[in-house]
């Protein structure tokens, strides 16, 4: 894995020699969870895969925000927040969830299901870039 140090947190890229699929290279978030892939059809006939990857890495390193990173990666539908609780409405498609201060738990309504940071992180569409939680809705 190749570490990409951005202004908002680390990302990781599959090394060319270690990639699992021949037609794309995977990108991972700060916790090494799958984030997105780079289709190799985007590689110009005048550059190598390594040159393309280096170009992507340089561009990601220049990004000033998580929004800019997601835009560059063509992730157009997402929710971001500094807390996992910022994602709750979009994950569970509810306006109604409540916090029970006696038990220190978030409860999804109407089922009564407990929502925890871990249950949010178990969602395949949730990533973390630096200290920012991202829900990829694409």
PDB file of C-alpha atoms in Angstrom:
ATOM      1  CA  UNK A   1       0.000   0.000   0.000  1.00  0.00           C
ATOM      2  CA  UNK A   2       1.105   3.500  -0.773  1.00  0.00           C
ATOM      3  CA  UNK A   3       0.392   6.142   1.879  1.00  0.00           C
ATOM      4  CA  UNK A   4      -0.937   9.422   0.496  1.00  0.00           C
ATOM      5  CA  UNK A   5      -0.594  12.247   2.999  1.00  0.00           C
ATOM      6  CA  UNK A   6      -3.260  14.834   2.264  1.00  0.00           C
ATOM      7  CA  UNK A   7      -3.914  18.085   4.115  1.00  0.00           C
ATOM      8  CA  UNK A   8      -6.939  16.519   5.828  1.00  0.00           C
ATOM      9  CA  UNK A   9      -5.743  12.973   6.528  1.00  0.00           C
ATOM     10  CA  UNK A  10      -4.024   9.965   5.046  1.00  0.00           C
ATOM     11  CA  UNK A  11      -5.373   7.892   2.205  1.00  0.00           C
ATOM     12  CA  UNK A  12      -3.913   4.690   0.826  1.00  0.00           C
ATOM     13  CA  UNK A  13      -3.533   3.343  -2.707  1.00  0.00           C
ATOM     14  CA  UNK A  14      -2.922  -0.182  -3.878  1.00  0.00           C
ATOM     15  CA  UNK A  15       0.616  -0.527  -5.156  1.00  0.00           C
ATOM     16  CA  UNK A  16       0.647  -1.316  -8.861  1.00  0.00           C
ATOM     17  CA  UNK A  17       2.358  -4.674  -8.327  1.00  0.00           C
ATOM     18  CA  UNK A  18      -0.145  -5.657  -5.597  1.00  0.00           C
ATOM     19  CA  UNK A  19      -3.395  -4.684  -7.235  1.00  0.00           C
ATOM     20  CA  UNK A  20      -6.180  -7.234  -7.171  1.00  0.00           C
ATOM     21  CA  UNK A  21      -7.795  -6.230 -10.459  1.00  0.00           C
ATOM     22  CA  UNK A  22      -6.050  -5.485 -13.728  1.00  0.00           C
ATOM     23  CA  UNK A  23      -8.408  -2.722 -14.839  1.00  0.00           C
ATOM     24  CA  UNK A  24      -8.368  -0.532 -11.727  1.00  0.00           C
ATOM     25  CA  UNK A  25      -6.480   0.522  -8.631  1.00  0.00           C
ATOM     26  CA  UNK A  26      -8.229   0.759  -5.293  1.00  0.00           C
ATOM     27  CA  UNK A  27      -8.071   3.715  -2.932  1.00  0.00           C
ATOM     28  CA  UNK A  28      -8.586   3.323   0.809  1.00  0.00           C
ATOM     29  CA  UNK A  29      -9.510   5.741   3.589  1.00  0.00           C
ATOM     30  CA  UNK A  30      -7.487   6.651   6.684  1.00  0.00           C
ATOM     31  CA  UNK A  31      -8.535   3.373   8.354  1.00  0.00           C
ATOM     32  CA  UNK A  32      -7.536   1.321   5.258  1.00  0.00           C
ATOM     33  CA  UNK A  33     -11.190   0.708   4.354  1.00  0.00           C
ATOM     34  CA  UNK A  34     -12.120   0.645   0.659  1.00  0.00           C
ATOM     35  CA  UNK A  35     -13.087   4.132  -0.539  1.00  0.00           C
ATOM     36  CA  UNK A  36     -13.063   4.230  -4.350  1.00  0.00           C
ATOM     37  CA  UNK A  37     -11.211   2.902  -7.331  1.00  0.00           C
ATOM     38  CA  UNK A  38      -9.300   4.531 -10.139  1.00  0.00           C
ATOM     39  CA  UNK A  39     -10.280   3.049 -13.484  1.00  0.00           C
ATOM     40  CA  UNK A  40      -7.192   2.476 -15.583  1.00  0.00           C
ATOM     41  CA  UNK A  41      -9.146   3.374 -18.703  1.00  0.00           C
ATOM     42  CA  UNK A  42      -8.350   6.942 -17.606  1.00  0.00           C
ATOM     43  CA  UNK A  43      -4.652   6.353 -18.261  1.00  0.00           C
ATOM     44  CA  UNK A  44      -3.442   8.229 -21.299  1.00  0.00           C
ATOM     45  CA  UNK A  45      -1.732   6.147 -23.985  1.00  0.00           C
ATOM     46  CA  UNK A  46       1.271   8.420 -23.447  1.00  0.00           C
ATOM     47  CA  UNK A  47       1.763   7.588 -19.775  1.00  0.00           C
ATOM     48  CA  UNK A  48       2.391   4.477 -17.719  1.00  0.00           C
ATOM     49  CA  UNK A  49       0.161   3.282 -14.887  1.00  0.00           C
ATOM     50  CA  UNK A  50       2.880   4.421 -12.456  1.00  0.00           C
ATOM     51  CA  UNK A  51       2.892   7.922 -13.984  1.00  0.00           C
ATOM     52  CA  UNK A  52      -0.916   8.056 -13.761  1.00  0.00           C
ATOM     53  CA  UNK A  53      -0.841   6.968 -10.108  1.00  0.00           C
ATOM     54  CA  UNK A  54       1.809   9.572  -9.291  1.00  0.00           C
ATOM     55  CA  UNK A  55      -0.322  12.248 -10.957  1.00  0.00           C
ATOM     56  CA  UNK A  56      -3.343  11.174  -8.848  1.00  0.00           C
ATOM     57  CA  UNK A  57      -1.255  11.134  -5.666  1.00  0.00           C
ATOM     58  CA  UNK A  58       0.078  14.650  -6.320  1.00  0.00           C
ATOM     59  CA  UNK A  59      -3.427  15.945  -6.968  1.00  0.00           C
ATOM     60  CA  UNK A  60      -4.814  14.347  -3.786  1.00  0.00           C
ATOM     61  CA  UNK A  61      -1.941  15.841  -1.774  1.00  0.00           C
ATOM     62  CA  UNK A  62      -2.953  19.295  -3.065  1.00  0.00           C
ATOM     63  CA  UNK A  63      -6.599  18.998  -1.959  1.00  0.00           C
ATOM     64  CA  UNK A  64      -7.508  21.389   0.859  1.00  0.00           C
ATOM     65  CA  UNK A  65     -10.640  19.631   2.108  1.00  0.00           C
ATOM     66  CA  UNK A  66     -12.496  16.339   2.206  1.00  0.00           C
ATOM     67  CA  UNK A  67     -15.052  17.898  -0.154  1.00  0.00           C
ATOM     68  CA  UNK A  68     -12.298  18.605  -2.673  1.00  0.00           C
ATOM     69  CA  UNK A  69     -10.971  15.028  -2.410  1.00  0.00           C
ATOM     70  CA  UNK A  70     -14.425  13.561  -2.965  1.00  0.00           C
ATOM     71  CA  UNK A  71     -15.063  15.878  -5.904  1.00  0.00           C
ATOM     72  CA  UNK A  72     -11.727  14.905  -7.482  1.00  0.00           C
ATOM     73  CA  UNK A  73     -12.624  11.221  -7.080  1.00  0.00           C
ATOM     74  CA  UNK A  74     -16.018  11.913  -8.730  1.00  0.00           C
ATOM     75  CA  UNK A  75     -17.944  10.958  -5.607  1.00  0.00           C
ATOM     76  CA  UNK A  76     -20.852  13.320  -6.029  1.00  0.00           C
ATOM     77  CA  UNK A  77     -23.406  12.187  -3.467  1.00  0.00           C
ATOM     78  CA  UNK A  78     -22.191  12.104   0.112  1.00  0.00           C
ATOM     79  CA  UNK A  79     -22.617  13.360   3.648  1.00  0.00           C
ATOM     80  CA  UNK A  80     -19.661  14.398   5.775  1.00  0.00           C
ATOM     81  CA  UNK A  81     -19.329  15.281   9.427  1.00  0.00           C
ATOM     82  CA  UNK A  82     -16.871  15.595  12.263  1.00  0.00           C
ATOM     83  CA  UNK A  83     -18.958  13.145  14.306  1.00  0.00           C
ATOM     84  CA  UNK A  84     -20.483   9.794  13.389  1.00  0.00           C
ATOM     85  CA  UNK A  85     -23.811  11.179  14.596  1.00  0.00           C
ATOM     86  CA  UNK A  86     -23.770  13.660  11.690  1.00  0.00           C
ATOM     87  CA  UNK A  87     -24.424  10.715   9.341  1.00  0.00           C
ATOM     88  CA  UNK A  88     -27.409   9.212  11.141  1.00  0.00           C
ATOM     89  CA  UNK A  89     -30.236  10.878   9.242  1.00  0.00           C
ATOM     90  CA  UNK A  90     -28.830   9.910   5.841  1.00  0.00           C
ATOM     91  CA  UNK A  91     -27.878   6.360   6.853  1.00  0.00           C
ATOM     92  CA  UNK A  92     -31.190   5.485   8.455  1.00  0.00           C
ATOM     93  CA  UNK A  93     -33.403   7.739   6.301  1.00  0.00           C
ATOM     94  CA  UNK A  94     -35.136   9.073   9.383  1.00  0.00           C
ATOM     95  CA  UNK A  95     -35.605  12.464  10.858  1.00  0.00           C
ATOM     96  CA  UNK A  96     -36.367  10.715  14.123  1.00  0.00           C
ATOM     97  CA  UNK A  97     -33.687   9.242  16.221  1.00  0.00           C
ATOM     98  CA  UNK A  98     -33.306  10.147  19.823  1.00  0.00           C
ATOM     99  CA  UNK A  99     -30.531  10.270  22.339  1.00  0.00           C
ATOM    100  CA  UNK A 100     -31.203   8.593  25.681  1.00  0.00           C
ATOM    101  CA  UNK A 101     -28.930  10.427  28.123  1.00  0.00           C
ATOM    102  CA  UNK A 102     -29.603   7.870  30.873  1.00  0.00           C
ATOM    103  CA  UNK A 103     -28.095   5.042  28.829  1.00  0.00           C
ATOM    104  CA  UNK A 104     -25.837   7.213  26.638  1.00  0.00           C
ATOM    105  CA  UNK A 105     -27.315   5.598  23.511  1.00  0.00           C
ATOM    106  CA  UNK A 106     -28.829   6.754  20.241  1.00  0.00           C
ATOM    107  CA  UNK A 107     -32.051   4.939  19.449  1.00  0.00           C
ATOM    108  CA  UNK A 108     -33.448   4.652  15.939  1.00  0.00           C
ATOM    109  CA  UNK A 109     -37.185   5.063  15.763  1.00  0.00           C
ATOM    110  CA  UNK A 110     -39.641   3.375  15.421  1.00  0.00           C
ATOM    111  CA  UNK A 111     -37.885   0.000  15.795  1.00  0.00           C
ATOM    112  CA  UNK A 112     -35.983   0.919  18.952  1.00  0.00           C
ATOM    113  CA  UNK A 113     -32.713  -0.314  17.407  1.00  0.00           C
ATOM    114  CA  UNK A 114     -29.618   0.988  19.188  1.00  0.00           C
ATOM    115  CA  UNK A 115     -27.261   3.002  17.014  1.00  0.00           C
ATOM    116  CA  UNK A 116     -23.612   3.087  18.059  1.00  0.00           C
ATOM    117  CA  UNK A 117     -20.457   4.443  16.503  1.00  0.00           C
ATOM    118  CA  UNK A 118     -19.463   0.855  15.751  1.00  0.00           C
ATOM    119  CA  UNK A 119     -22.742   0.088  13.981  1.00  0.00           C
ATOM    120  CA  UNK A 120     -22.225   3.191  11.836  1.00  0.00           C
ATOM    121  CA  UNK A 121     -18.624   2.171  11.062  1.00  0.00           C
ATOM    122  CA  UNK A 122     -19.836  -1.313  10.091  1.00  0.00           C
ATOM    123  CA  UNK A 123     -21.728   0.271   7.198  1.00  0.00           C
ATOM    124  CA  UNK A 124     -19.800  -0.399   3.969  1.00  0.00           C
ATOM    125  CA  UNK A 125     -20.615   3.103   2.729  1.00  0.00           C
ATOM    126  CA  UNK A 126     -18.995   4.876   5.691  1.00  0.00           C
ATOM    127  CA  UNK A 127     -15.371   5.983   5.497  1.00  0.00           C
ATOM    128  CA  UNK A 128     -13.077   8.181   7.540  1.00  0.00           C
ATOM    129  CA  UNK A 129     -10.645  10.642   6.017  1.00  0.00           C
ATOM    130  CA  UNK A 130      -8.503  12.101   8.780  1.00  0.00           C
ATOM    131  CA  UNK A 131     -11.065  13.039  11.406  1.00  0.00           C
ATOM    132  CA  UNK A 132     -13.988  13.405   9.010  1.00  0.00           C
ATOM    133  CA  UNK A 133     -16.709  10.764   8.658  1.00  0.00           C
ATOM    134  CA  UNK A 134     -17.977  10.256   5.092  1.00  0.00           C
ATOM    135  CA  UNK A 135     -21.141   8.518   3.950  1.00  0.00           C
ATOM    136  CA  UNK A 136     -20.786   7.681   0.251  1.00  0.00           C
ATOM    137  CA  UNK A 137     -24.299   7.756  -1.226  1.00  0.00           C
ATOM    138  CA  UNK A 138     -23.282   7.119  -4.868  1.00  0.00           C
TER     139      UNK A 138
END
